[in-house]
Tab-separated table of C-alpha atoms and ligand atoms in Angstrom:
chain	number	residue	atom	x	y	z
A	1	MET	CA	98.962	-160.462	-332.443
A	2	GLU	CA	98.493	-162.056	-335.850
A	3	LEU	CA	100.115	-160.024	-338.589
A	4	PRO	CA	99.152	-160.086	-342.251
A	5	GLU	CA	101.674	-161.999	-344.294
A	6	GLU	CA	102.271	-159.054	-346.634
A	7	TYR	CA	103.203	-156.919	-343.671
A	8	ILE	CA	105.700	-159.490	-342.404
A	9	VAL	CA	107.247	-159.808	-345.854
A	10	GLN	CA	107.504	-156.050	-346.154
A	11	LYS	CA	109.322	-155.844	-342.807
A	12	PHE	CA	111.545	-158.785	-343.677
A	13	TYR	CA	112.595	-156.983	-346.858
A	14	GLN	CA	113.165	-153.812	-344.892
A	15	PHE	CA	115.357	-155.245	-342.128
A	16	ALA	CA	116.993	-158.460	-343.325
A	17	GLY	CA	120.173	-158.134	-345.370
A	18	TYR	CA	119.954	-159.059	-349.094
A	19	PRO	CA	116.492	-160.716	-348.773
A	20	LYS	CA	115.341	-163.396	-351.214
A	21	TYR	CA	112.260	-165.522	-351.753
A	22	ASN	CA	112.524	-169.251	-352.314
A	23	LYS	CA	109.408	-170.437	-354.069
A	24	SER	CA	109.985	-174.181	-353.746
A	25	THR	CA	110.163	-174.051	-349.936
A	26	ASN	CA	107.933	-170.985	-349.523
A	27	THR	CA	110.517	-169.306	-347.318
A	28	TYR	CA	112.272	-165.972	-347.306
A	29	SER	CA	115.943	-165.804	-346.445
A	30	GLY	CA	118.493	-163.090	-345.790
A	31	GLY	CA	121.179	-161.796	-343.453
A	32	CYS	CA	120.251	-161.592	-339.771
A	33	PRO	CA	120.174	-157.959	-338.549
A	34	ILE	CA	120.391	-159.115	-334.928
A	35	CYS	CA	123.714	-160.954	-334.971
A	36	LEU	CA	124.969	-159.775	-338.386
A	37	GLU	CA	126.162	-163.378	-338.769
A	38	GLY	CA	129.779	-162.627	-337.886
A	39	SER	CA	132.169	-163.066	-340.792
A	40	SER	CA	129.623	-164.797	-343.004
A	41	TRP	CA	127.651	-161.568	-343.577
A	42	LYS	CA	126.837	-161.225	-347.283
A	43	ARG	CA	128.252	-164.669	-347.977
A	44	LYS	CA	125.510	-166.716	-346.366
A	45	SER	CA	121.841	-166.262	-345.601
A	46	ARG	CA	121.006	-167.750	-342.263
A	47	LEU	CA	117.880	-165.847	-341.391
A	48	TYR	CA	114.596	-167.423	-342.477
A	49	TYR	CA	110.982	-166.447	-342.460
A	50	ILE	CA	109.167	-169.764	-342.701
A	51	VAL	CA	105.730	-168.910	-343.987
A	52	LYS	CA	103.968	-172.157	-343.093
A	53	ASP	CA	105.225	-172.036	-339.478
A	54	VAL	CA	104.755	-168.251	-339.222
A	55	ALA	CA	108.190	-168.124	-337.621
A	56	ILE	CA	111.436	-166.226	-338.060
A	57	CYS	CA	114.660	-167.916	-337.123
A	58	CYS	CA	118.397	-167.416	-337.475
A	59	HIS	CA	120.688	-170.408	-337.799
A	60	ASN	CA	123.603	-168.288	-336.662
A	61	CYS	CA	122.518	-166.696	-333.375
A	62	GLY	CA	119.623	-169.021	-332.687
A	63	TRP	CA	116.902	-166.399	-332.751
A	64	TYR	CA	113.507	-168.090	-333.040
A	65	SER	CA	110.221	-166.290	-332.629
A	66	LYS	CA	106.908	-165.367	-334.130
A	67	PRO	CA	107.117	-162.401	-336.534
A	68	PRO	CA	105.736	-159.715	-334.137
A	69	LYS	CA	108.526	-160.264	-331.641
A	70	TRP	CA	111.174	-160.188	-334.360
A	71	ILE	CA	109.796	-156.978	-335.875
A	72	MET	CA	109.635	-155.341	-332.441
A	73	GLU	CA	113.273	-156.286	-331.923
A	74	VAL	CA	114.693	-155.161	-335.262
A	75	ALA	CA	112.477	-152.105	-335.739
A	76	ASP	CA	112.822	-151.213	-332.048
A	77	PHE	CA	109.037	-150.967	-331.767
A	78	SER	CA	106.992	-151.184	-328.615
A	79	TYR	CA	103.837	-153.257	-328.889
A	80	GLU	CA	101.799	-150.081	-329.385
A	81	GLU	CA	104.139	-148.821	-332.090
A	82	LEU	CA	103.936	-152.125	-333.921
A	83	ARG	CA	100.190	-152.019	-333.758
A	84	ALA	CA	100.094	-148.443	-335.038
A	85	ASP	CA	102.467	-149.353	-337.842
A	86	VAL	CA	100.279	-152.250	-338.960
A	87	GLU	CA	97.189	-150.092	-338.775
A	88	SER	CA	98.771	-147.393	-340.897
A	89	GLY	CA	99.245	-149.844	-343.782
A	90	ASP	CA	96.724	-151.229	-346.241
A	91	PHE	CA	96.560	-154.694	-344.807
A	92	GLU	CA	93.965	-157.129	-343.642
A	93	TYR	CA	94.753	-157.841	-340.051
A	94	GLY	CA	93.516	-159.254	-336.833
A	95	ILE	CA	94.817	-158.073	-333.504
A	96	GLN	CA	94.509	-159.821	-330.165
A	97	ASP	CA	94.625	-157.585	-327.157
A	98	THR	CA	97.324	-159.461	-325.329
A	99	LEU	CA	100.898	-158.308	-324.927
A	100	PRO	CA	103.429	-160.745	-326.342
A	101	GLU	CA	105.913	-162.270	-323.907
A	102	ARG	CA	109.063	-160.199	-324.191
A	103	VAL	CA	110.875	-160.701	-320.933
A	104	ASN	CA	113.256	-163.596	-320.577
A	105	VAL	CA	112.544	-165.012	-317.126
A	106	HIS	CA	115.216	-167.689	-317.089
A	107	ASP	CA	118.216	-166.817	-314.947
A	108	LEU	CA	120.597	-169.004	-316.931
A	109	PRO	CA	120.698	-171.053	-320.131
A	110	ARG	CA	119.225	-174.518	-319.941
A	111	ASP	CA	120.908	-177.051	-317.613
A	112	SER	CA	123.920	-174.901	-316.860
A	113	ILE	CA	126.874	-176.584	-315.181
A	114	ASN	CA	128.701	-174.490	-312.584
A	115	LEU	CA	132.385	-174.766	-313.501
A	116	PHE	CA	133.446	-173.621	-310.033
A	117	ASP	CA	131.564	-176.507	-308.410
A	118	LYS	CA	133.921	-179.465	-308.060
A	119	THR	CA	131.159	-182.058	-307.754
A	120	GLN	CA	129.465	-180.951	-310.949
A	121	VAL	CA	132.738	-180.781	-312.853
A	122	GLN	CA	133.767	-184.200	-311.571
A	123	TYR	CA	130.554	-185.636	-312.956
A	124	TYR	CA	131.374	-184.344	-316.459
A	125	LYS	CA	135.110	-185.007	-316.327
A	126	ASP	CA	135.103	-187.213	-319.442
A	127	ASN	CA	133.121	-184.778	-321.570
A	128	ASP	CA	135.397	-183.188	-324.203
A	129	THR	CA	133.548	-179.887	-324.317
A	130	VAL	CA	133.616	-179.499	-320.536
A	131	ARG	CA	137.338	-180.263	-320.531
A	132	LYS	CA	138.073	-177.798	-323.319
A	133	VAL	CA	136.105	-174.993	-321.676
A	134	ILE	CA	137.749	-175.636	-318.302
A	135	SER	CA	141.199	-175.627	-319.857
A	136	THR	CA	140.433	-172.224	-321.404
A	137	VAL	CA	139.255	-170.966	-318.008
A	138	VAL	CA	142.530	-172.115	-316.447
A	139	ASP	CA	144.732	-170.810	-319.303
A	140	ARG	CA	143.164	-167.398	-318.960
A	141	ARG	CA	143.469	-167.465	-315.161
A	142	LEU	CA	139.728	-167.007	-314.759
A	143	ASN	CA	139.619	-169.499	-311.881
A	144	THR	CA	142.245	-167.645	-309.827
A	145	ALA	CA	141.675	-163.988	-310.762
A	146	THR	CA	140.986	-161.888	-307.677
A	147	ASN	CA	137.767	-160.276	-308.860
A	148	ARG	CA	136.250	-163.392	-310.452
A	149	PRO	CA	132.488	-163.898	-310.168
A	150	ARG	CA	131.243	-166.578	-307.834
A	151	ALA	CA	130.308	-168.892	-310.683
A	152	LEU	CA	131.014	-169.561	-314.340
A	153	TYR	CA	128.678	-171.759	-316.317
A	154	LEU	CA	128.517	-174.016	-319.326
A	155	SER	CA	125.441	-175.443	-320.995
A	156	LEU	CA	125.726	-178.472	-323.233
A	157	ASP	CA	122.272	-178.190	-324.735
A	158	ASP	CA	120.917	-174.647	-324.644
A	159	PHE	CA	119.587	-173.701	-328.080
A	160	VAL	CA	121.537	-170.439	-328.322
A	161	HIS	CA	124.355	-170.622	-325.775
A	162	LYS	CA	125.399	-174.266	-325.826
A	163	ASN	CA	129.097	-175.177	-325.577
A	164	ARG	CA	130.072	-171.617	-324.674
A	165	LEU	CA	131.458	-170.113	-321.488
A	166	ILE	CA	128.591	-168.382	-319.704
A	167	LEU	CA	129.340	-165.274	-317.676
A	168	PRO	CA	126.610	-164.505	-315.114
A	169	PHE	CA	125.773	-160.880	-314.229
A	170	TYR	CA	124.523	-160.662	-310.634
A	171	ASP	CA	122.703	-157.735	-309.079
A	172	SER	CA	123.159	-156.543	-305.490
A	173	ASN	CA	120.709	-159.219	-304.284
A	174	ASN	CA	122.912	-161.928	-305.787
A	175	LYS	CA	120.364	-162.656	-308.449
A	176	CYS	CA	121.633	-163.417	-311.944
A	177	ILE	CA	119.738	-160.844	-314.014
A	178	PHE	CA	121.727	-161.043	-317.255
A	179	TYR	CA	124.404	-163.153	-318.889
A	180	GLN	CA	126.699	-163.268	-321.861
A	181	SER	CA	128.257	-166.320	-323.413
A	182	ARG	CA	131.661	-166.389	-325.038
A	183	GLY	CA	132.709	-168.805	-327.750
A	184	VAL	CA	135.516	-171.172	-326.762
A	185	LEU	CA	135.583	-174.028	-329.273
A	186	ASP	CA	137.389	-173.250	-332.546
A	187	ARG	CA	134.425	-174.082	-334.723
A	188	CYS	CA	132.101	-171.951	-332.633
A	189	LEU	CA	134.509	-169.006	-332.846
A	190	ARG	CA	134.675	-169.320	-336.623
A	191	GLU	CA	130.950	-169.550	-337.149
A	192	ARG	CA	129.326	-167.453	-334.481
A	193	PRO	CA	129.916	-164.120	-332.740
A	194	LYS	CA	132.501	-164.223	-329.970
A	195	TYR	CA	129.991	-162.838	-327.470
A	196	LEU	CA	126.248	-163.449	-327.370
A	197	SER	CA	123.902	-161.803	-324.893
A	198	LYS	CA	120.861	-163.132	-323.098
A	199	GLN	CA	117.950	-162.385	-325.386
A	200	ASN	CA	115.150	-159.975	-324.552
A	201	SER	CA	116.889	-158.794	-321.448
A	202	ASP	CA	118.458	-155.504	-320.328
A	203	LYS	CA	122.231	-155.351	-320.130
A	204	SER	CA	123.322	-154.927	-316.542
A	205	LEU	CA	126.807	-154.638	-315.009
A	206	PHE	CA	129.133	-157.614	-314.659
A	207	ASN	CA	130.678	-158.085	-311.186
A	208	TYR	CA	128.387	-155.448	-309.707
A	209	ASP	CA	127.968	-157.681	-306.652
A	210	ASN	CA	131.750	-157.589	-306.089
A	211	ILE	CA	131.941	-153.813	-305.566
A	212	SER	CA	132.828	-152.977	-301.977
A	213	PRO	CA	130.316	-150.659	-300.251
A	214	ASP	CA	132.955	-148.028	-299.414
A	215	VAL	CA	134.528	-147.985	-302.890
A	216	SER	CA	136.280	-144.749	-303.873
A	217	THR	CA	136.952	-145.530	-307.546
A	218	ILE	CA	134.868	-147.771	-309.785
A	219	TYR	CA	136.618	-149.026	-312.892
A	220	ILE	CA	134.449	-149.617	-315.931
A	221	VAL	CA	135.724	-152.127	-318.462
A	222	GLU	CA	134.149	-153.257	-321.699
A	223	GLY	CA	134.285	-157.011	-321.551
A	224	PRO	CA	133.402	-159.094	-318.510
A	225	ILE	CA	136.690	-160.998	-318.653
A	226	ASP	CA	138.875	-157.935	-318.036
A	227	SER	CA	136.799	-157.228	-314.961
A	228	PHE	CA	138.080	-160.447	-313.334
A	229	PHE	CA	141.457	-158.758	-312.875
A	230	ILE	CA	140.552	-155.334	-311.483
A	231	LYS	CA	139.101	-154.894	-308.008
A	232	ASN	CA	135.934	-152.802	-307.926
A	233	SER	CA	135.504	-152.994	-311.656
A	234	VAL	CA	132.356	-153.704	-313.624
A	235	GLY	CA	131.960	-154.941	-317.193
A	236	VAL	CA	129.451	-153.199	-319.454
A	237	ALA	CA	129.269	-155.951	-322.098
A	238	GLY	CA	130.352	-153.748	-324.991
A	239	ILE	CA	129.836	-150.060	-325.717
A	240	GLN	CA	128.481	-148.784	-328.976
A	241	GLU	CA	130.979	-146.962	-331.126
A	242	ARG	CA	128.338	-145.032	-332.989
A	243	SER	CA	126.116	-144.260	-330.050
A	244	THR	CA	126.619	-141.247	-327.810
A	245	GLU	CA	125.255	-143.193	-324.843
A	246	SER	CA	127.884	-145.512	-323.420
A	247	LEU	CA	125.662	-147.055	-320.751
A	248	THR	CA	122.157	-148.490	-320.747
A	249	VAL	CA	119.482	-146.979	-318.513
A	250	LEU	CA	119.712	-149.944	-316.143
A	251	GLN	CA	123.507	-149.662	-315.965
A	252	LYS	CA	123.246	-145.953	-315.140
A	253	GLN	CA	120.748	-146.657	-312.372
A	254	MET	CA	123.024	-149.304	-310.911
A	255	LEU	CA	126.058	-147.010	-310.966
A	256	ASN	CA	124.085	-144.181	-309.386
A	257	LYS	CA	124.046	-146.167	-306.168
A	258	PHE	CA	127.771	-145.421	-305.946
A	259	PHE	CA	127.444	-141.749	-306.841
A	260	LEU	CA	130.246	-140.751	-304.465
A	261	ALA	CA	132.789	-142.915	-306.244
A	262	LYS	CA	134.981	-141.676	-309.054
A	263	ARG	CA	134.450	-143.456	-312.391
A	264	VAL	CA	137.373	-144.510	-314.551
A	265	TRP	CA	137.058	-146.291	-317.894
A	266	VAL	CA	139.611	-148.967	-318.758
A	267	LEU	CA	139.364	-149.969	-322.414
A	268	ASP	CA	141.571	-152.126	-324.637
A	269	SER	CA	144.967	-150.709	-325.550
A	270	GLN	CA	144.600	-147.515	-327.544
A	271	TRP	CA	147.973	-148.295	-329.135
A	272	GLN	CA	146.604	-151.295	-330.991
A	273	ASP	CA	142.934	-150.755	-331.525
A	274	GLN	CA	141.397	-147.975	-333.602
A	275	ALA	CA	137.944	-148.579	-332.104
A	276	SER	CA	139.302	-148.270	-328.583
A	277	LEU	CA	141.098	-145.052	-329.488
A	278	LYS	CA	137.896	-143.618	-330.882
A	279	LYS	CA	135.798	-144.671	-327.904
A	280	THR	CA	138.363	-143.260	-325.478
A	281	LYS	CA	138.138	-139.931	-327.257
A	282	GLN	CA	134.338	-139.964	-327.060
A	283	LEU	CA	134.453	-140.726	-323.350
A	284	ILE	CA	136.902	-137.893	-322.689
A	285	ASP	CA	134.728	-135.507	-324.692
A	286	SER	CA	131.712	-136.452	-322.615
A	287	GLY	CA	133.596	-135.670	-319.400
A	288	GLU	CA	134.645	-139.163	-318.329
A	289	CYS	CA	138.023	-140.117	-316.839
A	290	VAL	CA	139.986	-142.768	-318.707
A	291	PHE	CA	142.942	-145.069	-318.261
A	292	ILE	CA	145.322	-144.484	-321.168
A	293	TRP	CA	147.678	-147.389	-321.680
A	294	PRO	CA	151.338	-146.402	-321.286
A	295	GLU	CA	153.180	-147.131	-324.523
A	296	LYS	CA	155.374	-149.848	-323.075
A	297	LEU	CA	152.438	-151.998	-321.983
A	298	GLY	CA	149.944	-150.835	-324.566
A	299	SER	CA	152.097	-151.687	-327.541
A	300	ARG	CA	152.722	-155.130	-326.114
A	301	TYR	CA	149.273	-156.162	-324.849
A	302	LYS	CA	145.918	-155.631	-326.457
A	303	ASP	CA	143.878	-155.925	-323.284
A	304	ILE	CA	143.960	-156.526	-319.523
A	305	ASN	CA	143.439	-160.273	-319.785
A	306	GLU	CA	146.269	-160.763	-322.259
A	307	MET	CA	148.604	-158.790	-320.017
A	308	CYS	CA	147.634	-160.749	-316.902
A	309	VAL	CA	148.073	-164.095	-318.643
A	310	ASP	CA	151.525	-163.131	-319.904
A	311	LEU	CA	152.723	-161.600	-316.627
A	312	GLN	CA	151.015	-164.334	-314.571
A	313	LEU	CA	148.959	-161.876	-312.563
A	314	ASP	CA	145.634	-162.469	-310.862
A	315	GLU	CA	145.085	-158.780	-310.399
A	316	VAL	CA	146.193	-155.453	-311.848
A	317	ASN	CA	147.412	-153.160	-309.111
A	318	THR	CA	144.998	-150.234	-309.065
A	319	GLU	CA	147.879	-147.874	-308.250
A	320	VAL	CA	149.160	-148.569	-311.750
A	321	LEU	CA	145.750	-147.771	-313.195
A	322	GLU	CA	145.553	-144.573	-311.133
A	323	LYS	CA	148.943	-143.450	-312.345
A	324	PHE	CA	147.777	-143.530	-315.956
A	325	THR	CA	144.276	-142.194	-315.425
A	326	TYR	CA	143.497	-138.856	-317.039
A	327	CYS	CA	140.505	-136.554	-317.282
A	328	GLY	CA	139.569	-133.529	-319.387
A	329	LEU	CA	142.181	-131.580	-321.308
A	330	LYS	CA	145.085	-133.614	-319.918
A	331	ALA	CA	143.456	-136.753	-321.217
A	332	SER	CA	142.950	-135.250	-324.679
A	333	ILE	CA	146.572	-134.162	-324.878
A	334	LYS	CA	147.798	-137.561	-323.745
A	335	LEU	CA	145.584	-139.367	-326.228
A	336	ASN	CA	146.654	-137.151	-329.120
A	337	ARG	CA	150.143	-138.614	-328.870
A	338	ILE	CA	148.800	-141.984	-329.906
A	339	SER	CA	148.154	-142.821	-333.516
A	340	VAL	CA	147.243	-146.314	-334.565
B	401	ZN	ZN1	121.165	-164.078	-336.114
């Protein structure tokens, strides 16, 4: 679909942060509403609408697309809604009757190296980035953790995810249907978000393929990395603090397959993190069971991975988790004793 330029500009002004026009280059710039540009929000403008290329790109998260796709993403429009929105305005326009490509069909970022494959790693043994990422994997015990996924990846030249640790999300057919990448290099961590998700793709559950068929309790953790250390746990790749829905539709469908199992949420320590405290409260209020960190551990460690690294564990004993799992009123009372 070809959109009128005025319409694109109007949407850019509506959704980009602090938008500006640069006459000499004929570009519009602003803050990227997709990645929020990490700590550089309001200090830098890394999102551009390049009029001559009819393209919108972000130099922070790597977003690059034609305007319709960007508007659909930021305005949360379906193709039909976008079309209706254009038609409701006073613009000249031309519409092709083809649906734009929205689904990301690539299983993994470009040329991903499997860090658990000795032959591949051997081949790159002199590459500094490969060495640095592997040393982080080892330091964090990700190569020995009991519930680790069957592969971890690294791409040296993907446009968005290069030089980051790639965490593959497999479904029950062992197909990688989603991934997140985590920054490892110092510069990358300073300049870009710690976690980036596969674009144009539904969030699924990390380590879903590791759940045993006769599981009695499924543990739900926020970040994929914590899931390495808890048997029968899945990572949800972040839950929204403001949203009332903690899981995506796809994630709910996947969990429904294990409807007989009890669900327990294991978040970061409520003793150290206001956001975690708030989310725990929301989960309790919506009827979920939660692990509430005991003070001794929770005041010392901010999350499962930090605790396992310090105590040199490859797994958290689920009996410990069970002991500090609470539901309903008991959970509320327990949580009320914590103030951050
Ligand atoms: Zn961005």
